[in-house]
Coordinates of C-alpha atoms in Angstrom, one line a residue:
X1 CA 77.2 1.7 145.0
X2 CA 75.9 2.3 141.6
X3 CA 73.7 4.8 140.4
X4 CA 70.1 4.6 139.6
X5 CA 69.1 6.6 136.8
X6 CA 65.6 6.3 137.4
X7 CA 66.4 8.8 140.2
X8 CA 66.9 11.8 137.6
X9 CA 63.8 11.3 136.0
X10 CA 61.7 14.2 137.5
X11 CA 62.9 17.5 138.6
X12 CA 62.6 18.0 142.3
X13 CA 62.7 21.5 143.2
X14 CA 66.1 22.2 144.8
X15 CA 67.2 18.7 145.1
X16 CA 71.6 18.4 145.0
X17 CA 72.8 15.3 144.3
X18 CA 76.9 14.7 143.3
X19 CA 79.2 11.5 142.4
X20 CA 82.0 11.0 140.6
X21 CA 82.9 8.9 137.7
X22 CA 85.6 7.9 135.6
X23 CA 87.5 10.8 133.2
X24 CA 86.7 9.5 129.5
X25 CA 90.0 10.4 128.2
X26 CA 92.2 10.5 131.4
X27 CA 91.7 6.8 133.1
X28 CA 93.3 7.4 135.7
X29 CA 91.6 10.0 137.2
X30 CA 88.2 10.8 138.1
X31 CA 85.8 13.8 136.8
X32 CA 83.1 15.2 139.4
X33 CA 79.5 15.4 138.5
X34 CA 77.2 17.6 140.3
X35 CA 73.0 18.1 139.4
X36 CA 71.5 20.6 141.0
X37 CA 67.6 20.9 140.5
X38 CA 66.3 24.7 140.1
X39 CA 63.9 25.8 143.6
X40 CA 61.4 26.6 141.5
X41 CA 59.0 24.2 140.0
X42 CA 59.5 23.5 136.4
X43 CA 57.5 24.0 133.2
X44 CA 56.1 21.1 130.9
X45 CA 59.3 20.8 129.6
X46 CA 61.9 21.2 131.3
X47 CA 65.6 22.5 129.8
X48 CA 68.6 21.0 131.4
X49 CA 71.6 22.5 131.3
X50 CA 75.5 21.4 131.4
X51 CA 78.7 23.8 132.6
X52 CA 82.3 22.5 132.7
X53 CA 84.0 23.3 135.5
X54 CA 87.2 25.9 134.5
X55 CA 90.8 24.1 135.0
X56 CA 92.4 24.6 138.2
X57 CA 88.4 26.3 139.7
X58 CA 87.5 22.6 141.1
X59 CA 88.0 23.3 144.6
X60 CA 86.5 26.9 144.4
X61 CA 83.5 27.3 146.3
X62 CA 81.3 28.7 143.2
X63 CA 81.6 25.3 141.9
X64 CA 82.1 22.8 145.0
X65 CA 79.7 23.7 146.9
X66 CA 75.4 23.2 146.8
X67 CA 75.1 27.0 147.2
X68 CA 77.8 28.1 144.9
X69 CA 76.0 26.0 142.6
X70 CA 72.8 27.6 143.2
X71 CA 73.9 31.0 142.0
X72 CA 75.0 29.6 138.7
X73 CA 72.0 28.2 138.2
X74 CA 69.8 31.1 139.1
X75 CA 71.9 33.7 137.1
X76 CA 70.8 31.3 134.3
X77 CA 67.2 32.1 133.5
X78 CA 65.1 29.2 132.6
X79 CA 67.5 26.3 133.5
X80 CA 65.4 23.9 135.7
X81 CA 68.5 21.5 136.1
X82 CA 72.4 22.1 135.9
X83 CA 75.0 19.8 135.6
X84 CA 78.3 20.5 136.7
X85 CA 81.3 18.7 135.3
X86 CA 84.4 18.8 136.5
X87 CA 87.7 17.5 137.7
X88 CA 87.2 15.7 141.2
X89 CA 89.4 17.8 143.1
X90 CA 91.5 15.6 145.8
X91 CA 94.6 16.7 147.9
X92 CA 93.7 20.1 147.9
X93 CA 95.3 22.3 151.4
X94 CA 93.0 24.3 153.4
X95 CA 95.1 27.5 153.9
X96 CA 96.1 28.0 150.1
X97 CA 94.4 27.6 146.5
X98 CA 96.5 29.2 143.2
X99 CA 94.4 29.1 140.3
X100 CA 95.6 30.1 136.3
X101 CA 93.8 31.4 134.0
X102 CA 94.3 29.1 130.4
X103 CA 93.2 29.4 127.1
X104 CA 90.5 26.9 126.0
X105 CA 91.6 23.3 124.6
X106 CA 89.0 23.3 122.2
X107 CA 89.4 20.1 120.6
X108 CA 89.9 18.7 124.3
X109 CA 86.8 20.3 125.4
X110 CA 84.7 19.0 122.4
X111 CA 85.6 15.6 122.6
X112 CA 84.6 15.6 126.8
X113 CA 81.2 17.3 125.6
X114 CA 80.6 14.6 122.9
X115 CA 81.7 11.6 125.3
X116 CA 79.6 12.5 128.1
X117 CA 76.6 13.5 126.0
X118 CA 74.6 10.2 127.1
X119 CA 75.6 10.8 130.7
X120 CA 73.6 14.2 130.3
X121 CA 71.0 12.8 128.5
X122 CA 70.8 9.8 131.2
X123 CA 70.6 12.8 133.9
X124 CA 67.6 14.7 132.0
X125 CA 64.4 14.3 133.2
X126 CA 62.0 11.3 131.1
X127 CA 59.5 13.9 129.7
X128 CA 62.6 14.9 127.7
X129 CA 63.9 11.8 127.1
X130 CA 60.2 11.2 125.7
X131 CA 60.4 14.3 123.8
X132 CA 63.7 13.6 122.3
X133 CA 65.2 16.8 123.5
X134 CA 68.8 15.8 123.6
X135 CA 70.4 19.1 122.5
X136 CA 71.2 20.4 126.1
X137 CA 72.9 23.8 125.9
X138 CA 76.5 24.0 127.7
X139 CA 77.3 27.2 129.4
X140 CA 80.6 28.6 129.9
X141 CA 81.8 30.7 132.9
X142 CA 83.7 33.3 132.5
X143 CA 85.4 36.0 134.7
X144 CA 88.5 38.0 134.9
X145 CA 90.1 35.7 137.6
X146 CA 93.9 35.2 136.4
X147 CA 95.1 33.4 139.9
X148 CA 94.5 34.0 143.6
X149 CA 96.1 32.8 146.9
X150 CA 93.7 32.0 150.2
X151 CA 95.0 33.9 152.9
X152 CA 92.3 33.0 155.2
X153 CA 89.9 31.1 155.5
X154 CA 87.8 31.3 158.9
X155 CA 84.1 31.1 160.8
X156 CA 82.0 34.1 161.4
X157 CA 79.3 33.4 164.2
X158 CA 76.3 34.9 162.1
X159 CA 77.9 35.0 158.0
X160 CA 79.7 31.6 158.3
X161 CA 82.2 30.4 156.6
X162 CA 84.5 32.8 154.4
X163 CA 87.9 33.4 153.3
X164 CA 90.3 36.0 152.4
X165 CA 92.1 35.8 149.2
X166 CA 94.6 37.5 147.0
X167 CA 93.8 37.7 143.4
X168 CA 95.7 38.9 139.9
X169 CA 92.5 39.9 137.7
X170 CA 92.8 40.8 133.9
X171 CA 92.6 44.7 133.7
X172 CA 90.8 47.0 130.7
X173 CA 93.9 49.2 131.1
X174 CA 96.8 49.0 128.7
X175 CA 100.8 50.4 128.8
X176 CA 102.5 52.1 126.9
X177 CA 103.8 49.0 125.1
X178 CA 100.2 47.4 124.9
X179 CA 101.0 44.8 127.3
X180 CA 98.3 44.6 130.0
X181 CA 98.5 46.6 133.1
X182 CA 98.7 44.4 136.4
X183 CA 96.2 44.2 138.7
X184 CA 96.3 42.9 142.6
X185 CA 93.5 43.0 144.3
X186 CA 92.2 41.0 148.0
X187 CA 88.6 40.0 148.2
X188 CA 86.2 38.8 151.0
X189 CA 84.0 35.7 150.5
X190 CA 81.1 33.8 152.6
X191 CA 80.6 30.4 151.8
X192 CA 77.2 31.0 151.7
X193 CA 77.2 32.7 148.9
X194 CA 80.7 32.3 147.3
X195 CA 79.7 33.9 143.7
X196 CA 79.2 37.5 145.1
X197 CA 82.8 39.2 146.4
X198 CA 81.4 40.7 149.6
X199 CA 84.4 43.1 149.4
X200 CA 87.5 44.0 147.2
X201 CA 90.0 46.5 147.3
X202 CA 93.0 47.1 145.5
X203 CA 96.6 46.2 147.2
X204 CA 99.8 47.0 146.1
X205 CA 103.6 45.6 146.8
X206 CA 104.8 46.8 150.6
X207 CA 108.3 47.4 148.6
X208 CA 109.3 48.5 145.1
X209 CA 109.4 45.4 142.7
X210 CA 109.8 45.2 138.6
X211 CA 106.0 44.5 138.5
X212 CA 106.2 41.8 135.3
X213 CA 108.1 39.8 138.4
X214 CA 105.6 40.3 141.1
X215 CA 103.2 37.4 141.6
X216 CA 100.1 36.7 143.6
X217 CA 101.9 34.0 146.9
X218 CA 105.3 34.6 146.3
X219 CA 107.5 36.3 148.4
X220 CA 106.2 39.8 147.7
X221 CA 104.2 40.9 150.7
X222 CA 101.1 43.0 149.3
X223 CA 99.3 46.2 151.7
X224 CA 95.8 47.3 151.2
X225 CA 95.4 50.9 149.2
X226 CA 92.2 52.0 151.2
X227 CA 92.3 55.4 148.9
X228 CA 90.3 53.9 146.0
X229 CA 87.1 51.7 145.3
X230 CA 87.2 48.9 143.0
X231 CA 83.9 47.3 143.9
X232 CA 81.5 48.5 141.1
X233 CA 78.9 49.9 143.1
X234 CA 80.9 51.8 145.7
X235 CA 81.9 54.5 143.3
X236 CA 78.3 55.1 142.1
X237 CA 77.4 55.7 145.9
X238 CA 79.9 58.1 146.7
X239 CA 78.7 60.1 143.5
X240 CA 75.0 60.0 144.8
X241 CA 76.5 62.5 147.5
X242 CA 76.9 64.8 145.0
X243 CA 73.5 65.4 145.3
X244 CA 74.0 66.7 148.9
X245 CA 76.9 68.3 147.8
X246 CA 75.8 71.9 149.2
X247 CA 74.4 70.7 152.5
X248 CA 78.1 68.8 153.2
X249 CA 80.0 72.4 151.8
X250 CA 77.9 74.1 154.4
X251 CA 79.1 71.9 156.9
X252 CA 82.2 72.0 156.4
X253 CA 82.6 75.8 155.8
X254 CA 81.1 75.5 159.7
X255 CA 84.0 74.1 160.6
X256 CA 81.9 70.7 161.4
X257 CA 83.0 67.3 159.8
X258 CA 80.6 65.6 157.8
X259 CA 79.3 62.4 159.5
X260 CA 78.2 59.4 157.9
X261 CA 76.7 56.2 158.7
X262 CA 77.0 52.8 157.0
X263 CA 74.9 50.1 157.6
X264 CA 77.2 47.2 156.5
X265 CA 80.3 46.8 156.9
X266 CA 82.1 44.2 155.1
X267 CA 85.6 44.8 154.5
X268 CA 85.1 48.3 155.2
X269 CA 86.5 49.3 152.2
X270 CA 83.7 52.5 151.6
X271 CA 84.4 53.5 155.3
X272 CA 87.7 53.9 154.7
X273 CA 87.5 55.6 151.3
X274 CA 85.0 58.5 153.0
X275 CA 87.3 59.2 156.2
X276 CA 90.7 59.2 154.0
X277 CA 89.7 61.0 150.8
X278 CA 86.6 63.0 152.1
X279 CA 87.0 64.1 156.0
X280 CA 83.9 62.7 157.1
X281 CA 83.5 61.5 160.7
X282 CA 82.7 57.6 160.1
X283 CA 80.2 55.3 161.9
X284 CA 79.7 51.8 160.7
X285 CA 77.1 49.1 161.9
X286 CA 78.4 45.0 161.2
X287 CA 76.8 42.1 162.2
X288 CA 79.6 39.8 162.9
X289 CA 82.4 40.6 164.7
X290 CA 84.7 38.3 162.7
X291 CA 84.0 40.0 160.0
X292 CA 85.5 43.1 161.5
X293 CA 88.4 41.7 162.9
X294 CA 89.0 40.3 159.3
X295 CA 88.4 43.6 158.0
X296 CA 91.5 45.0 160.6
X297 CA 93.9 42.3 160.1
X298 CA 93.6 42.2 156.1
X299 CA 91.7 45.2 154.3
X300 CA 93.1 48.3 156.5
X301 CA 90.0 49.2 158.4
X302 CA 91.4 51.9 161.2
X303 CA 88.8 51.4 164.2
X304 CA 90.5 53.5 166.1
X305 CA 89.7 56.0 163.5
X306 CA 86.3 54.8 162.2
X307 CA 83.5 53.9 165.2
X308 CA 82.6 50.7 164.4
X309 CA 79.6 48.5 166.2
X310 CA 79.1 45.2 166.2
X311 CA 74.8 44.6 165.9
X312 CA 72.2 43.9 163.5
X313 CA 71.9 47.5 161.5
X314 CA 68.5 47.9 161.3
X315 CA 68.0 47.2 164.9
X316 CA 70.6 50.2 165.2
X317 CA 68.4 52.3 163.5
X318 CA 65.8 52.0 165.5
X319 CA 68.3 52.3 168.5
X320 CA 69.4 55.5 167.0
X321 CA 66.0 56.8 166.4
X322 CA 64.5 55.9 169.9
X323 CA 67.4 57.4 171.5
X324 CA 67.7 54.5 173.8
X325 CA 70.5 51.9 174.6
X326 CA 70.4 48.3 173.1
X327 CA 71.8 45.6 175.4
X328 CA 72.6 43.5 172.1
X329 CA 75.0 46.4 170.6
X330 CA 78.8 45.8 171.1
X331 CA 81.2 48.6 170.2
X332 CA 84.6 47.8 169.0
X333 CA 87.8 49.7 169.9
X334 CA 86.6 53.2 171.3
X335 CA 85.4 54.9 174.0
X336 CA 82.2 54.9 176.2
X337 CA 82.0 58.9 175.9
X338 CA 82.1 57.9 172.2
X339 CA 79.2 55.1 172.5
X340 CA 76.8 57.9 173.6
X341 CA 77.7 60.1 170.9
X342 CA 76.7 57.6 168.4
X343 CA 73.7 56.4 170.1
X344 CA 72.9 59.8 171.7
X345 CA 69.0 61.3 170.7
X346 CA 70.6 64.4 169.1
X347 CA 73.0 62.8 166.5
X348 CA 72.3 63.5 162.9
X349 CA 73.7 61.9 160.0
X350 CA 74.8 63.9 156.7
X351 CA 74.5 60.6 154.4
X352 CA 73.6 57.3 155.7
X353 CA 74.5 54.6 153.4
X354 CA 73.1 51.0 152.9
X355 CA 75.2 48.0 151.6
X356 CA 72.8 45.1 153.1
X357 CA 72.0 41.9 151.3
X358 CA 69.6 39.7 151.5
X359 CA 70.8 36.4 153.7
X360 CA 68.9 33.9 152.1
X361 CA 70.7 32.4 149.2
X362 CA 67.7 30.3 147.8
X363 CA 66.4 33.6 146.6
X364 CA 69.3 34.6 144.8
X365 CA 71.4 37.7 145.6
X366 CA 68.9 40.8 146.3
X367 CA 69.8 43.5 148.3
X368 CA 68.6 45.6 150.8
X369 CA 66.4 43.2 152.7
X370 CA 63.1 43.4 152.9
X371 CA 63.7 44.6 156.5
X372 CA 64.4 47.7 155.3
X373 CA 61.5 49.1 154.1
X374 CA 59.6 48.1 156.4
X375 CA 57.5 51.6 157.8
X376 CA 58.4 51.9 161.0
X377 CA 62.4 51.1 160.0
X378 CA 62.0 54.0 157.0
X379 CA 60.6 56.0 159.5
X380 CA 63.8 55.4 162.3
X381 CA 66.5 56.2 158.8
X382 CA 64.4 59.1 157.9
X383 CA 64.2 61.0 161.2
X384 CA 68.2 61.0 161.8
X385 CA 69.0 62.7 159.0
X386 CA 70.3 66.0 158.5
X387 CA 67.3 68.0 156.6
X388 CA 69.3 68.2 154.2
X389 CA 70.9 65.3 154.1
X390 CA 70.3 62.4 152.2
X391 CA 69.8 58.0 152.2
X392 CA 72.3 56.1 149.7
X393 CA 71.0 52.6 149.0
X394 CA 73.2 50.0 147.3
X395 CA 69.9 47.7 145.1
X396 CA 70.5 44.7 143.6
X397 CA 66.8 44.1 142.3
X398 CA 65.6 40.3 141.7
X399 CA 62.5 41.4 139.7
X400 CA 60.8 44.9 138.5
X401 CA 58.2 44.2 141.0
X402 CA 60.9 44.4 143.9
X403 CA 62.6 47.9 142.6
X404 CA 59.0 48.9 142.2
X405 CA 58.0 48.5 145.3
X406 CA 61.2 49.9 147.0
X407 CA 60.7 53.3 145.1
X408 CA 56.6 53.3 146.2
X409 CA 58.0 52.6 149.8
X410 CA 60.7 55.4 150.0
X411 CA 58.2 58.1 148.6
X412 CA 55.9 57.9 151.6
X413 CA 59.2 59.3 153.6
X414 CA 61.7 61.0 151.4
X415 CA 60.9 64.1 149.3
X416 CA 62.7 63.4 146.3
X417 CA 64.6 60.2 144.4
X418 CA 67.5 59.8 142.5
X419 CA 69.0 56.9 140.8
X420 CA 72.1 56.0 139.4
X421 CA 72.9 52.7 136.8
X422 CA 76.1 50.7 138.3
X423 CA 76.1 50.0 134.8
X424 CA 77.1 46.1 134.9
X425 CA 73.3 45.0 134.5
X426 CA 73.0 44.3 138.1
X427 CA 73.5 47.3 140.9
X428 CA 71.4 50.4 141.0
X429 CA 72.3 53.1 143.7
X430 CA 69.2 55.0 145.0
X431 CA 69.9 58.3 146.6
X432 CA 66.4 59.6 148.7
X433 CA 66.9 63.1 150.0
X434 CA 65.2 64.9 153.1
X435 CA 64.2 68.0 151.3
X436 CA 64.6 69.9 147.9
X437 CA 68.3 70.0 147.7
X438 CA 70.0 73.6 148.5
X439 CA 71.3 75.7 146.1
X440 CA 74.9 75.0 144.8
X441 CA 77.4 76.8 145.1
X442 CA 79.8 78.1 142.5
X443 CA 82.2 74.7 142.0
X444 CA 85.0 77.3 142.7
X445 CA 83.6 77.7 145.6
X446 CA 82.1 74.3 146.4
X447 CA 85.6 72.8 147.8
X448 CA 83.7 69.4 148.6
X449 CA 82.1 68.8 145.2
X450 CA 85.8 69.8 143.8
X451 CA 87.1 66.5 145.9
X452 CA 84.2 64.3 144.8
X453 CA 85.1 65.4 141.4
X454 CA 88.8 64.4 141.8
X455 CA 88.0 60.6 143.4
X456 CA 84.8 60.2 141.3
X457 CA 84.3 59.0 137.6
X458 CA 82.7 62.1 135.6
X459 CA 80.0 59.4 134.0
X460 CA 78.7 58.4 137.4
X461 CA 77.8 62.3 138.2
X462 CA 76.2 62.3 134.8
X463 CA 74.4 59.4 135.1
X464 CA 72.4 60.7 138.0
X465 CA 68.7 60.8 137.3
X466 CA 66.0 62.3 139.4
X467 CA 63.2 59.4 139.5

């Protein structure tokens, strides 16, 4: 059926239209073009935008899918249509995907742009046909992705669609020889929204290998190494405990374990990391119970270690805070004595901390839902806590007026704010605390603030600014 062009002539908000046509310069295959009109409504003049597709990416979901193409075209400010270009992926197995990283064919690359510039300017709206705008911007996408293997790829009741994949990512970190170092990681995805790695920890060979031989779906079997955090925003949260520091010293110098709370779940990867390298007793809240058993299976996550419930979190707070039961909470892998500890009146949380995001895509990645602050919810978070304990808030702001109002909202329950930069122009950690914070401790003394110290980059503890 052929195409009517008069059908790109007006941008309408969030429309997703894809076809394929034949490769300029490769006849006998066939290049994939997706347009993806922005949700919101356009200006007078309206810029279109163009983004090739990297080699061997075609079957990824950030670029074969309506929503992964959303999120490229939000984190591109001003765009009110993308086109996507790239090869029409056919043949491609549902259980595996091995992508390489490859240096740009530059000449190759420039001769595609120049032979599909009147396809782009036949998929641009008329007013800028009209206005002779025919200079349309392409945008390149870059990340440190070298090649990954899908483990997994399965259905999760209330997140969807996701998979499990191992990846070799370009590191910062050098040898001795000034080759790169190597680094493995395995990464959690949801189709929904397949540009934001919902978890990722490091993993290492199960047996010793010459590294430069080691490669992401060969033989090598890889394990998880739950004692760091690689996800950018983890780190910054365990250093807002810092602030708490004291408080958690006291505890333990009681002989009590510290007990913490996270609302989100994931991977688990931060639940991990706090019963392994800091002693606390664990609870986590998750939504979906595939996500846990994914979580078991592939990124190390102990349950019968760390409490784990299946619910929606911020019900659980209120759960928590009311002292009561909730029919709709499921616990996973421990006892019923254990169930009424966690949901018992008298239990009191050290550090609860939020990793929620925001399930609607349309609006972009955000994060914590607006659930969250609502009054009665800050109220439930804010009466178990320790007095002297503290709420750690993973943000992902999608304007000032958002961050603004988060801050105004925690104020009418917490005595004091702290925040921390994530430092890659997108995550902010909040830290809200119960009361003035008690005195430290001499750090010879402080054996706690000694471990943070020791799992903890020093620029995240300096970084922390009272708001």
């Amino acid at each position: 059926m052929a195409l009517d062009v008069a059908t790109f002539e007006t941008i309408i908000p969030s429309r997703f239209l894809s076809f394929t046509i034949p490769h300029p310069a490769l006849h006998t295959q066939l290049l994939r073009v997706a347009v993806l009109d922005s949700p919101v409504q356009p200006s007078d003049s309206p810029v279109v935008a163009a983004l090739f597709v990297p080699e061997n990416r075609e079957s990824d979901w950030i670029f074969f899918t309506e929503s992964g193409h959303l999120q490229l075209l939000l984190s591109s400010p001003g765009i009110s249509r993308l086109i996507l270009v790239g090869k029409n992926p056919t043949n491609v197995p549902d259980s595996i995907m091995i992508s390489h990283k490859r240096e740009k064919d530059t000449q190759f690359v420039k001769n595609l742009e120049n032979s599909l510039k009147p396809l782009f300017i036949a998929l641009s709206p008329r007013i800028s046909v009209k206005n002779r705008i025919f200079d349309i911007p392409i945008l390149h996408y870059e990340d440190n992705l070298i090649c990954s293997v899908v483990l997994e790829r399965s259905v999760g009741v209330l997140v969807g669609e996701m998979l499990v994949e191992d990846v070799e990512i370009e590191s910062d970190n050098e040898l001795d020889d000034n080759r790169r170092k190597r680094e493995f990681r395995r990464r959690m995805r949801f189709k929904r929204m397949p540009n934001l790695i919902q978890t990722e920890i490091r993993i290492v060979p199960e047996a010793e290998f010459v590294l430069d031989r080691v490669r992401i779906g060969g033989e090598v079997e890889f394990r998880p190494d739950t004692g760091v955090l690689v996800h950018p925003y983890l780190i910054p949260m365990v250093a807002g405990m810092s602030i708490v520091g004291p408080h958690i010293e006291d505890r333990i110098q009681n002989g009590l374990k510290p007990k913490a709370l996270c609302l989100g779940v994931g991977g688990g990867a931060l639940l991990s990391f706090l019963r392994i390298q800091l002693g606390f007793e664990v609870f986590g809240v998750e939504m979906d119970e595939e996500v846990l058993r994914v979580a078991k299976q592939y990124f190390g996550l102990q349950d019968s270690e760390i409490q784990v419930f299946v619910g929606d979190a911020i019900e659980y707070l209120e759960t928590l805070a009311s002292g009561g039961r909730s029919s709709n909470l499921v616990h996973s892998g421990v006892g019923e004595d254990q169930l009424n500890l966690a949901t018992g009146f008298a239990t009191k949380f050290d550090v609860i901390m939020v990793d929620l995001d925001s399930c609607d895509a349309r609006s972009g990645i955000s994060a914590p839902p607006l659930e969250l602050i609502q009054r009665h919810i800050l109220l439930a978070a804010s009466s178990i806590i320790c007095e002297f304990g503290a709420l750690i808030v993973n943000v992902i702001p999608p304007s000032r007026s958002f961050y603004d109002t988060l801050i105004h909202k925690f104020r009418e329950f917490f005595h004091k704010l702290y925040e921390i930069d994530v430092g890659n122009g997108e995550n902010f950690v909040l830290v809200a605390t119960m009361q003035p914070v008690l005195l430290p401790a001499s750090e010879s003394q402080n054996t706690f603030l000694k471990e943070l110290k020791g799992v903890v980059l020093e620029k995240y503890l300096d970084s922390i600014r009272k708001i």
